[in-house]
């Protein structure tokens, strides 16, 4: 066999080259994840010098079983799933529509592409500030628009459900550009000959989409579904910036932040990183189960279509 | 270089770069020549004094001016001040103290201490910081003596040692009122609940929003209503003990009266748009002159004055009772204080800074700028808010939320918050909400047994 790196010591060169990357992965990604799972069995505060005691499953028991707080936590889990379903599905459909339209030879399409993608480059604080100003109920642009049709709303300060739905809107706005770009990249890999052939066969626009575009977009569809689902399950920054702590609005990511760092909204105002780590592991398991299930389904679907 | 040795060299280079990157960072400056790692004289070597404070515009403005003055007097000390939102202060304090990259931190007065009757609760974060050895003992420092012994004891002492000098108290159970609007509508400053209800009806009839607050942030709504709780339960520490021991319930007859009034407060008195106004935007809304009253703390006074210096306003306790004598209290808390990082390499410079900050003349200027009720006996609050609250200071009480710790397992509604009512929350019925709040609390109390 013609082995590129030669024989003897040289055979180890690929592994040596891989070592820095593997070490970085362990230090930056895997290490903290393992540490989090260990911390979840302790009463760690995250403070240097503070004692760390092994508490077994107490944090999990408290999170999932103790009193009304556990029921609230389960409601938070449910809300996190609802948020994920809403964001993932709407962002997916809108991203696909924008990509289909902006893949046509239209005047000003590059400007529109830029506008749709622009929120992606802004941080969560800037995104939150823009929408807080837009939704200001006393003379803000959105309030003025509603006034024109005789309506009023408190927007982010309205009922918890209304505030929650506004975060869904902002989350979609903030990430729509990524979904659109992935679809656009996928659309541009489809050879135009397929559409010409479909056209010669008398296919309608819908038939061309159904039988050419949609199957050949499968890799982009899979990527977008996974990214949208995982990203929305982990969301928390926009909840912090747009709403802060309000009963009936939190998702699991925000709850973890508030608990771990004694932030406003945490009922105890204490540093509870052990407990927050347990909540993080619950979130991780949720993401893992959902992510793996979707990935398995999508991989089979892709194999079936591509075959 | 041969083709064979090239990959080896590249691999070794990559490895060495990685190992260098993983090496411990040099948190403190390298020792000076001669091996003296810690020179005792702060004046002798260049020092960067790292401060962490929370966002409070008049306070930050004062601090910037004071820092300039301090640096001019101590050319070797450079002050590096970081400002974070109040809600992020605990997080920033935790991370920066743990990383040992801060020397002086702004901490709120010590509160929410665990009481003997409490079970299954966590220690407050300031206690966790002290027990982790992250805050320096300030006992015996000369500047500590500038502050009233009572404030050092109440807001800065733990286990017999002083860890904080507290810079002032604030009151939050009051209402700002627009004197011009009151006069124009023939309304006198209300001293009872019925008078407050009548005043609001008068303003609403004249198409003037009765009251505003920073409802988007949630807490400004219920902070304003602490006068309601206070008029019913003036002994706030006793209220907390009563709730823990079961002698007081959030759905007993006395508390139910409070919830019914809170419903009126949130739904009839507060302008509906208040739910979308952020806490720091609310003073501007009141200063615009469009609203008759603004339920909020004394710290908003300077923002109101800055937004509209011409506005003629007053400040009164929230009249939660129909008996005027029950409304004589102002509830509040010990606000900002200074603590020194125990592991700071610049402790001498930090103490020098605190010594000068605590100088009576400088402290007076700070109080004038920020509007705190002084904790130095020689200082006076000569501002308008100072004059307005002065008659009530003998009845100053530390507020409920400074004592309260929820038991683990309690639900998210286990608090006396007016913001649970529509339009800020989801509840419309006072009895239903009272039962929910008590049930959420009881769940925690039962779990603690």
XYZ file of C-alpha atoms in Angstrom, chain A residues 57-187:
131
model
C -29.353 13.057 42.977
C -30.693 15.859 45.216
C -30.485 18.515 42.482
C -32.368 16.316 40.017
C -34.908 15.377 42.679
C -35.479 19.051 43.468
C -35.730 20.037 39.819
C -38.108 17.267 38.801
C -39.998 16.329 41.970
C -39.891 18.906 44.773
C -43.121 20.792 45.421
C -44.779 23.298 43.158
C -41.383 24.442 41.842
C -40.959 21.069 40.122
C -44.370 21.474 38.465
C -43.297 24.954 37.339
C -40.089 23.444 35.949
C -42.091 20.910 33.957
C -44.228 23.775 32.644
C -40.989 25.515 31.654
C -39.922 22.349 29.814
C -43.268 22.306 27.999
C -42.905 25.985 27.134
C -39.403 25.322 25.806
C -40.808 22.635 23.491
C -43.639 24.902 22.311
C -41.115 27.658 21.639
C -38.954 25.239 19.680
C -41.822 23.889 17.576
C -43.120 27.385 16.763
C -39.733 28.868 15.956
C -38.426 25.869 14.014
C -41.482 25.411 11.833
C -42.179 29.083 11.060
C -38.500 29.882 10.510
C -38.187 26.862 8.219
C -41.174 27.813 6.063
C -40.274 31.505 5.879
C -36.623 30.724 5.150
C -37.637 28.429 2.308
C -40.066 30.984 0.859
C -37.505 33.776 0.989
C -34.873 31.520 -0.583
C -37.232 30.455 -3.412
C -38.179 34.046 -4.178
C -34.674 35.460 -3.823
C -33.248 32.711 -6.011
C -35.113 34.219 -8.960
C -33.575 36.895 -11.143
C -35.337 39.794 -9.473
C -34.369 43.433 -9.334
C -32.858 44.329 -5.946
C -32.655 40.744 -4.740
C -29.164 41.244 -3.300
C -30.425 44.143 -1.203
C -33.302 42.038 0.126
C -30.974 39.103 0.811
C -28.736 41.453 2.803
C -31.692 42.863 4.728
C -32.976 39.405 5.643
C -29.522 38.239 6.694
C -28.493 41.416 8.541
C -30.095 40.588 11.945
C -27.869 37.499 12.137
C -24.759 39.628 12.568
C -26.280 41.643 15.425
C -25.868 40.468 19.010
C -28.848 39.524 21.173
C -28.630 42.815 23.094
C -28.855 44.902 19.918
C -31.647 42.701 18.575
C -33.514 43.109 21.862
C -33.014 46.855 21.946
C -34.285 47.296 18.385
C -37.460 45.361 19.148
C -37.981 46.965 22.558
C -37.985 50.363 20.867
C -40.149 49.151 17.998
C -42.689 47.670 20.424
C -42.735 50.557 22.897
C -46.434 50.901 23.704
C -46.425 54.680 24.177
C -45.968 55.988 20.655
C -43.590 53.295 19.365
C -43.800 52.434 15.642
C -45.786 49.232 16.223
C -48.231 51.030 18.523
C -48.708 53.745 15.897
C -49.393 51.116 13.230
C -52.001 49.435 15.424
C -53.587 52.803 16.191
C -54.253 53.235 12.472
C -56.620 50.271 12.601
C -58.025 51.187 16.002
C -56.150 48.539 17.995
C -53.943 48.681 21.090
C -51.401 46.304 22.534
C -48.932 46.220 25.397
C -46.610 44.012 23.309
C -43.742 42.748 25.490
C -45.459 44.077 28.602
C -48.762 42.437 27.784
C -49.976 39.072 28.974
C -47.251 36.453 29.451
C -48.545 34.613 26.367
C -48.338 37.756 24.236
C -44.824 38.537 25.504
C -43.786 34.944 24.814
C -45.121 35.112 21.258
C -43.199 38.317 20.629
C -39.988 36.538 21.607
C -40.909 33.847 19.059
C -41.201 36.603 16.431
C -37.863 38.174 17.368
C -36.090 34.809 17.508
C -37.313 34.021 13.979
C -36.348 37.487 12.712
C -32.910 37.136 14.266
C -32.117 33.760 12.693
C -34.141 33.705 9.488
C -31.102 34.800 7.470
C -29.166 31.625 8.290
C -32.058 29.391 7.236
C -32.499 31.367 4.032
C -28.791 31.252 3.141
C -28.624 27.479 3.646
C -31.661 27.017 1.400
C -30.218 29.428 -1.178
C -26.960 27.478 -1.235
C -28.960 24.271 -1.696
C -31.069 25.759 -4.493
